[in-house]
Structures are given as structure tokens and as C-alpha cells.
CSV table of C-alpha atoms and ligand atoms in Angstrom, one decimal:
chain,number,residue,atom,x,y,z
A,1,MET,CA,3.5,177.9,195.9
A,2,ASP,CA,2.9,174.2,195.3
A,3,THR,CA,5.9,172.4,196.9
A,4,TYR,CA,7.1,169.0,195.9
A,5,ILE,CA,8.0,166.5,198.6
A,6,ARG,CA,11.5,166.1,197.3
A,7,ASP,CA,12.0,169.8,198.1
A,8,ILE,CA,10.6,169.5,201.6
A,9,TYR,CA,13.5,167.2,202.5
A,10,SER,CA,16.0,169.9,201.6
A,11,LEU,CA,14.3,172.8,203.4
A,12,PRO,CA,15.9,173.9,206.8
A,13,VAL,CA,14.0,173.3,210.0
A,14,GLY,CA,11.3,176.0,210.5
A,15,SER,CA,10.8,176.7,206.8
A,16,PRO,CA,7.1,177.1,205.8
A,17,PHE,CA,5.7,175.2,202.8
A,18,GLU,CA,2.3,174.5,201.2
A,19,GLY,CA,0.9,172.4,198.4
A,20,TYR,CA,-1.3,169.6,197.2
A,21,PHE,CA,-0.6,166.0,198.2
A,22,VAL,CA,-2.2,162.6,198.2
A,23,ILE,CA,-2.9,161.0,201.5
A,24,GLU,CA,-1.0,157.7,201.5
A,25,HIS,CA,-1.8,156.8,205.1
A,26,VAL,CA,-3.8,158.5,207.9
A,27,GLU,CA,-4.3,157.7,211.6
A,28,ILE,CA,-6.1,159.6,214.3
A,29,LYS,CA,-3.9,159.5,217.4
A,30,LYS,CA,-4.4,160.9,220.9
A,31,HIS,CA,-2.3,163.3,223.0
A,32,ARG,CA,-1.8,162.3,226.6
A,33,THR,CA,-4.4,164.8,227.5
A,34,GLY,CA,-6.9,162.8,225.3
A,35,GLU,CA,-7.0,165.5,222.6
A,36,PRO,CA,-6.9,164.0,219.1
A,37,TYR,CA,-4.3,164.7,216.4
A,38,LEU,CA,-3.6,163.4,213.0
A,39,ARG,CA,-0.6,161.5,211.8
A,40,LEU,CA,-0.4,161.3,208.0
A,41,VAL,CA,1.9,160.1,205.2
A,42,LEU,CA,1.6,162.5,202.2
A,43,SER,CA,2.8,161.7,198.7
A,44,ASP,CA,3.4,163.1,195.3
A,45,LYS,CA,5.4,161.6,192.4
A,46,THR,CA,8.6,162.7,194.0
A,47,GLY,CA,8.2,160.7,197.2
A,48,THR,CA,6.4,160.5,200.6
A,49,VAL,CA,6.7,162.4,203.9
A,50,PRO,CA,5.3,161.7,207.3
A,51,VAL,CA,3.5,164.8,208.8
A,52,LEU,CA,1.6,165.6,212.0
A,53,TRP,CA,-1.4,167.8,212.4
A,54,TRP,CA,-0.6,168.4,216.0
A,55,LYS,CA,-3.3,170.9,217.1
A,56,PRO,CA,-6.4,170.5,214.9
A,57,PRO,CA,-9.2,172.9,215.7
A,58,LYS,CA,-11.7,171.2,218.1
A,59,ASP,CA,-14.7,171.5,215.7
A,60,VAL,CA,-13.0,169.6,212.8
A,61,ASP,CA,-14.1,166.0,212.1
A,62,LEU,CA,-10.7,164.3,211.7
A,63,ALA,CA,-12.4,161.2,210.2
A,64,ILE,CA,-13.2,163.0,206.9
A,65,PHE,CA,-9.6,162.5,205.8
A,66,LYS,CA,-9.2,159.2,203.9
A,67,LYS,CA,-6.4,157.4,202.1
A,68,GLY,CA,-6.3,158.5,198.5
A,69,ASP,CA,-7.8,162.0,199.1
A,70,VAL,CA,-6.0,165.0,197.6
A,71,VAL,CA,-5.5,167.6,200.3
A,72,PHE,CA,-4.1,171.1,200.4
A,73,VAL,CA,-1.8,171.6,203.4
A,74,SER,CA,0.4,174.3,204.8
A,75,GLY,CA,2.9,173.9,207.6
A,76,HIS,CA,6.5,174.1,208.5
A,77,VAL,CA,9.5,171.7,208.5
A,78,GLU,CA,10.4,170.0,211.7
A,79,HIS,CA,12.7,167.1,212.5
A,80,PHE,CA,12.0,164.3,214.9
A,81,GLN,CA,14.8,161.9,216.0
A,82,GLY,CA,16.8,163.0,213.0
A,83,ASN,CA,14.0,162.5,210.4
A,84,VAL,CA,12.0,165.0,208.6
A,85,GLN,CA,8.5,165.2,210.1
A,86,PRO,CA,6.7,168.5,209.3
A,87,LYS,CA,3.9,169.9,211.4
A,88,LEU,CA,0.8,171.2,209.6
A,89,LYS,CA,-1.0,174.4,210.3
A,90,GLU,CA,-3.8,173.7,207.9
A,91,ILE,CA,-5.2,170.7,206.0
A,92,ARG,CA,-8.3,170.5,203.9
A,93,ILE,CA,-9.7,168.3,201.1
A,94,ALA,CA,-8.9,169.8,197.7
A,95,SER,CA,-11.5,170.0,194.9
A,96,PRO,CA,-10.4,168.5,191.6
A,97,GLU,CA,-10.2,171.8,189.7
A,98,GLU,CA,-7.6,173.2,192.2
A,99,PHE,CA,-4.7,170.9,191.4
A,100,ASP,CA,-2.9,169.3,188.4
A,101,SER,CA,-2.9,165.5,188.7
A,102,LYS,CA,0.4,165.4,186.9
A,103,LYS,CA,1.9,166.2,190.2
A,104,PHE,CA,0.9,162.8,191.5
A,105,ILE,CA,1.7,160.4,188.8
A,106,CYS,CA,4.4,160.5,186.1
A,107,GLU,CA,4.2,159.1,182.6
A,108,SER,CA,6.7,156.7,180.9
A,109,ARG,CA,9.6,158.8,179.6
A,110,PHE,CA,9.4,156.9,176.3
A,111,ASP,CA,6.8,157.5,173.6
A,112,ILE,CA,3.9,155.1,174.3
A,113,GLU,CA,3.0,154.7,170.6
A,114,GLU,CA,6.6,154.1,169.5
A,115,GLN,CA,7.0,151.5,172.2
A,116,PHE,CA,3.7,149.8,171.3
A,117,THR,CA,4.7,149.6,167.7
A,118,ARG,CA,7.9,148.0,168.6
A,119,LEU,CA,6.0,145.4,170.7
A,120,LEU,CA,3.7,144.6,167.8
A,121,GLU,CA,6.7,144.1,165.5
A,122,ILE,CA,8.1,141.6,168.0
A,123,ILE,CA,4.8,139.8,168.2
A,124,ASP,CA,4.9,139.7,164.4
A,125,SER,CA,8.3,138.0,164.5
A,126,VAL,CA,7.0,135.0,166.6
A,127,LYS,CA,6.9,132.0,164.2
A,128,ASN,CA,5.1,129.4,166.4
A,129,PRO,CA,1.5,129.7,165.1
A,130,TYR,CA,-0.1,128.9,168.5
A,131,LEU,CA,2.0,131.4,170.5
A,132,LYS,CA,1.5,134.0,167.8
A,133,LYS,CA,-2.3,133.5,167.8
A,134,LEU,CA,-2.3,133.7,171.6
A,135,LEU,CA,-0.4,137.0,171.6
A,136,GLU,CA,-2.6,138.4,168.9
A,137,GLU,CA,-5.7,137.5,170.9
A,138,PHE,CA,-4.5,139.9,173.6
A,139,PHE,CA,-2.7,142.6,171.6
A,140,TYR,CA,-5.3,143.0,168.8
A,141,ASP,CA,-8.0,143.5,171.5
A,142,ASP,CA,-8.7,147.2,171.9
A,143,SER,CA,-10.0,147.1,175.4
A,144,PHE,CA,-7.1,145.0,176.6
A,145,VAL,CA,-4.6,147.3,174.8
A,146,GLU,CA,-6.2,150.4,176.3
A,147,ARG,CA,-5.5,149.2,179.8
A,148,PHE,CA,-2.2,147.6,179.0
A,149,LEU,CA,-0.8,150.9,177.6
A,150,LYS,CA,-1.8,152.9,180.7
A,151,VAL,CA,-1.2,150.7,183.7
A,152,PRO,CA,2.0,151.1,185.8
A,153,ALA,CA,4.2,148.1,186.4
A,154,GLY,CA,4.5,148.9,190.1
A,155,LYS,CA,3.4,151.2,192.9
A,156,THR,CA,6.8,152.2,194.4
A,157,ILE,CA,9.7,150.0,193.4
A,158,HIS,CA,9.9,150.3,189.6
A,159,HIS,CA,8.0,151.7,186.6
A,160,ALA,CA,5.5,153.4,188.9
A,161,CYS,CA,4.1,155.6,186.1
A,162,ILE,CA,1.5,155.6,183.4
A,163,GLY,CA,2.8,153.4,180.6
A,164,GLY,CA,5.1,151.6,183.1
A,165,LEU,CA,3.9,148.1,182.2
A,166,LEU,CA,4.5,148.7,178.5
A,167,GLU,CA,8.0,150.1,179.2
A,168,HIS,CA,8.9,147.2,181.5
A,169,THR,CA,7.5,144.6,179.2
A,170,LEU,CA,9.5,145.9,176.3
A,171,GLY,CA,12.6,146.1,178.4
A,172,VAL,CA,12.2,142.4,179.5
A,173,VAL,CA,11.4,141.3,176.0
A,174,GLU,CA,14.6,143.0,174.6
A,175,ILE,CA,16.8,141.5,177.3
A,176,CYS,CA,15.2,138.1,176.5
A,177,GLU,CA,15.9,138.5,172.8
A,178,THR,CA,19.6,139.0,173.6
A,179,VAL,CA,19.7,136.0,175.9
A,180,ALA,CA,18.0,133.8,173.3
A,181,LYS,CA,20.6,134.9,170.7
A,182,ARG,CA,23.4,133.9,173.1
A,183,PHE,CA,21.8,130.6,174.3
A,184,LYS,CA,20.6,128.8,171.2
A,185,SER,CA,19.0,125.9,173.2
A,186,ILE,CA,16.4,128.3,174.4
A,187,HIS,CA,13.0,128.1,172.7
A,188,ARG,CA,13.0,131.7,171.5
A,189,ASP,CA,9.3,132.0,170.7
A,190,LEU,CA,8.4,130.6,174.0
A,191,LEU,CA,10.7,132.9,175.9
A,192,ILE,CA,9.6,136.0,174.0
A,193,SER,CA,5.9,135.1,174.4
A,194,ALA,CA,6.4,134.5,178.1
A,195,ALA,CA,8.2,137.9,178.4
A,196,ILE,CA,5.3,139.7,176.7
A,197,LEU,CA,2.7,138.0,178.8
A,198,HIS,CA,4.5,137.7,182.2
A,199,ASP,CA,2.9,140.7,183.9
A,200,ILE,CA,-0.4,141.2,182.0
A,201,GLY,CA,-2.3,140.4,185.2
A,202,LYS,CA,-1.1,143.9,186.4
A,203,ILE,CA,-4.0,145.4,184.4
A,204,HIS,CA,-6.2,144.0,187.1
A,205,GLU,CA,-3.7,144.5,189.9
A,206,TYR,CA,-3.3,148.2,189.8
A,207,GLU,CA,-5.6,151.1,189.2
A,208,ILE,CA,-4.9,154.8,188.7
A,209,ASN,CA,-7.2,157.2,190.3
A,210,VAL,CA,-5.3,160.3,191.5
A,211,ALA,CA,-2.4,158.1,192.5
A,212,ILE,CA,-1.6,154.4,191.8
A,213,SER,CA,-3.2,151.9,194.1
A,214,ARG,CA,-3.6,148.2,194.2
A,215,THR,CA,-7.0,146.7,193.7
A,216,THR,CA,-8.6,144.2,196.1
A,217,GLU,CA,-8.2,141.6,193.4
A,218,GLY,CA,-4.6,142.5,193.1
A,219,ILE,CA,-3.9,142.3,196.8
A,220,LEU,CA,-5.9,139.0,197.2
A,221,LEU,CA,-4.7,137.2,194.1
A,222,GLY,CA,-1.5,138.9,192.8
A,223,HIS,CA,-0.5,139.3,189.2
A,224,LEU,CA,1.3,136.0,188.8
A,225,TYR,CA,-2.0,134.1,189.3
A,226,ILE,CA,-4.1,136.7,187.4
A,227,SER,CA,-1.7,136.6,184.4
A,228,CYS,CA,-1.9,132.7,184.4
A,229,GLU,CA,-5.6,132.8,184.5
A,230,MET,CA,-5.9,135.3,181.6
A,231,VAL,CA,-3.5,133.2,179.5
A,232,THR,CA,-5.2,129.9,180.4
A,233,LYS,CA,-8.6,131.3,179.3
A,234,LYS,CA,-7.3,132.4,175.9
A,235,ILE,CA,-5.3,129.2,175.3
A,236,ASP,CA,-8.4,127.1,176.0
A,237,GLU,CA,-10.1,129.0,173.2
A,238,ILE,CA,-7.4,128.2,170.7
A,239,GLU,CA,-8.0,124.9,169.0
A,240,GLY,CA,-5.1,122.5,169.1
A,241,PHE,CA,-2.9,124.6,171.3
A,242,PRO,CA,-0.3,122.0,172.5
A,243,HIS,CA,-0.7,121.0,176.1
A,244,ASP,CA,3.1,120.8,176.8
A,245,LEU,CA,3.6,124.3,175.4
A,246,LYS,CA,0.8,125.7,177.6
A,247,VAL,CA,2.4,124.1,180.7
A,248,LYS,CA,5.9,125.5,179.8
A,249,LEU,CA,4.4,129.0,179.2
A,250,LEU,CA,2.5,129.0,182.5
A,251,HIS,CA,5.5,127.7,184.3
A,252,CYS,CA,7.5,130.8,183.0
A,253,ILE,CA,4.8,133.1,184.3
A,254,LEU,CA,4.3,131.4,187.6
A,255,SER,CA,8.1,131.4,188.4
A,256,HIS,CA,9.1,134.8,187.0
A,257,HIS,CA,9.7,136.3,190.5
A,258,GLY,CA,12.4,133.6,190.9
A,259,GLU,CA,12.1,132.8,194.6
A,260,TYR,CA,9.3,131.8,196.9
A,261,GLU,CA,9.9,134.8,199.1
A,262,HIS,CA,9.4,137.1,196.1
A,263,GLY,CA,6.0,135.7,195.5
A,264,SER,CA,6.7,132.9,193.0
A,265,PRO,CA,4.8,129.7,193.8
A,266,LYS,CA,7.4,127.8,191.7
A,267,LYS,CA,11.1,128.3,191.2
A,268,PRO,CA,12.3,128.5,187.5
A,269,LYS,CA,12.9,124.9,186.3
A,270,THR,CA,13.4,125.4,182.5
A,271,LEU,CA,15.8,127.5,180.4
A,272,GLU,CA,13.1,129.9,179.4
A,273,ALA,CA,11.8,130.3,182.9
A,274,VAL,CA,15.2,131.1,184.4
A,275,ALA,CA,16.1,133.5,181.6
A,276,LEU,CA,12.8,135.3,182.1
A,277,ALA,CA,13.2,135.5,185.9
A,278,TYR,CA,16.6,137.1,185.6
A,279,ALA,CA,15.5,139.4,182.7
A,280,ASP,CA,12.6,140.6,184.8
A,281,ALA,CA,14.8,141.2,187.8
A,282,LEU,CA,17.4,143.0,185.7
A,283,ASP,CA,15.0,145.4,184.0
A,284,SER,CA,13.1,146.2,187.2
A,285,ARG,CA,16.2,146.7,189.3
A,286,VAL,CA,18.0,149.0,186.9
A,287,LYS,CA,14.8,151.0,186.4
A,288,GLY,CA,14.3,151.1,190.1
A,289,PHE,CA,17.8,152.6,190.6
A,290,GLU,CA,17.1,155.1,187.8
A,291,GLU,CA,13.8,156.2,189.3
A,292,HIS,CA,15.3,156.6,192.8
A,293,ILE,CA,18.1,158.8,191.3
A,294,GLU,CA,15.6,161.0,189.5
A,295,ARG,CA,13.3,161.3,192.5
A,296,GLU,CA,16.1,162.1,194.9
A,297,LEU,CA,18.5,164.1,192.9
A,298,GLY,CA,16.4,165.8,190.2
A,299,ASN,CA,19.0,167.5,188.1
A,300,ASN,CA,21.7,167.3,190.7
A,301,LYS,CA,24.6,164.8,190.8
A,302,GLY,CA,26.2,162.7,193.5
A,303,TRP,CA,24.7,160.4,196.2
A,304,THR,CA,21.0,159.6,196.9
A,305,LYS,CA,19.7,158.6,200.3
A,306,ARG,CA,19.6,154.9,201.0
A,307,HIS,CA,16.9,153.2,199.0
A,308,PHE,CA,14.3,151.7,201.3
A,309,ALA,CA,14.1,148.4,199.4
A,310,PHE,CA,17.5,148.0,197.8
A,311,GLU,CA,19.1,149.1,201.1
A,312,VAL,CA,22.0,151.1,199.5
A,313,PRO,CA,22.5,154.7,198.6
A,314,ILE,CA,23.0,155.2,194.8
A,315,PHE,CA,25.7,157.3,193.1
A,316,PHE,CA,25.0,159.0,189.7
A,317,ASP,CA,27.0,161.7,188.0
A,318,GLY,CA,25.9,161.1,184.4
A,319,GLU,CA,23.1,162.5,182.2
A,320,PHE,CA,19.7,160.9,181.9
A,321,ASN,CA,19.0,159.6,178.4
A,322,TYR,CA,15.5,158.4,177.4
A,323,ASP,CA,16.1,157.8,173.8
A,324,LEU,CA,14.4,154.5,172.8
A,325,GLY,CA,17.4,153.8,170.5
A,326,ASP,CA,17.8,151.4,167.7
A,327,GLU,CA,16.5,147.9,167.9
B,401,LIG,FE1,5.9,140.3,188.0
B,402,LIG,FE1,7.9,142.0,185.5
């Protein structure tokens, strides 16, 4: 039976399990006797688990196992210093026809087409001709759209699924729309455009093979810079695009992580930038909570384990609802 990682955590010590997993991390270590063993972190869409291949057969080349490989493993559950750390009996590279890649990466819970249609309607509602032209340059371009609709918004913290960037972008845009209605001094078209474009660099930051990984470009440059570069290039092709509008839009994108320690080279210094930074944090944090609950509890209710980044356990006794709802 193909076990999910979530289920390994609830199995009693000594329970056998088997299944297909992605190698998230792998190291060859040595016993005191000098004999090698393997320490791995395995993952699927329900989480990650550290495991040991304690006694590999002597004739196996341990260097064949690489990060990103899908492997078939069997083993049994053990605990080490209070943490789950199964030991493997067998591990081998799996061939693509053996496993269903849906085990490794989830899809946005919302209908992709429906969300994209809604985003196009919002683009249509932008009145400023320069911003509208800029948005259309991106969203009427098939090759851009194809990537935008697939890419996740994150690897672990939030929207780590196919269609995640679209879902997150729409979430941020809708929050910004509400803020712009409440604070009339906000330049609504600027805020909405910034919200739509703020994370587009993620199409070059992440790639989906079997699992989600960050590209070299993503690791070296980050999506704030990449998004700004993409936007700058397009703006420079639009005749007469006002310079001050370009600067304000780029400032929103550059500052949308809010703080230097969250990767923003600039802190928000305009109404639109501060609104975007909080909308971005709000959408990603609530979604991060929701994903953690789903991953940890499945259909159960009650408390999750402590979230590694948010540093709290989360309580949920409601029902999941993924209706896109009315505008
Ligand atoms: Fe971002
Ligand atoms: Fe974002």
C-alpha cells in the first residue's frame, strides 16, 4: 500500500510501511565502524519525514540517490529523541510509470479557468490606460499565461500547489479592492495593478518537476527583483508610460514583503505599497494556516502540531469550504 507521510506520523512504533516518496534531502553518513549509511528526508504533498537507511547492502552505490528522485521505500516506524524517524529496509529509484505524480503535488482547490476569468475581468476594470496596457501585455500573452496558471506561489509556506500563484494573486487583488474602497486616497488602479504583478517573477523562481523546486535564477535573484525586471522591460516598450507611475509601481513590488528581513530591499513608503504588503501577508498567512490544517488533520478536527514557521499549533473544528463565492 502506498502510505502518505501524514499517516506515518500516526503509526505506532514498529509499524511497517511502504510507498513512493520524493527525496527532499540526502546525505551519506558513516557509522563508527566506518560503514556508510544513508540519512534522507522524504516528502509527498502531505509533508516530510526524516528516515535512515541504517544497514544498506555492501554492494549498493549510495551516491545514486539524488535530491528530487522518486523512490520506493519500505521500512518501519521508529522514534529517536521523541521524534519520528523511521528506518528503511529497502529503497530503490522508482520508474515514472510506477507512481502517480498527484501524490507529490496538489492543485489549487479552486477552478483555474474560473479564477483566471475573474482576474481578466479585474484587468478590464482598470481605467488608467498605461496600467491597463501593461497588464494586457502580460495577460494576453499565451506563453506567459500558460506558466502563470501553473506555477505555485511557494514551496512550503503557502499556496504550494499547481495554480497556487493564480489563487494567491486573486486573493491579494480582492483584499486590495476592499482596502481601496475603504481608503479613497489610495490610487486604486495602481494598487490593483501592483497586486496583479507583485509575484509574477515566481514563474521563473519555481519549477515543477515531480515536486516543486526553486530554480537557480530564483535562488540567486529572488522574485521581487525578477518581477521588477519583467515589469520594467514591458513598461519601456509602452510609449509615454509616465515615469512617476513606473517608479511607484516598482516601489510597490520591491517593498511587498514589508521588512528587510523578509527579503524586501525597500520598506513600503506609499499608501499603495503598505496596503499591498499587508494584503500579501494576510492572504499568504491565512492560506498557510489552512494548508497546515489540511496537511496535519485531513478530515479530523482539533489541534495541529506546531507549525515550523508560524511557531504555533493551530486549532480547527470547522468544515473546509472552497467555493470561490460571489465577487
Ligand atoms: Fe512575494
Ligand atoms: Fe505574494
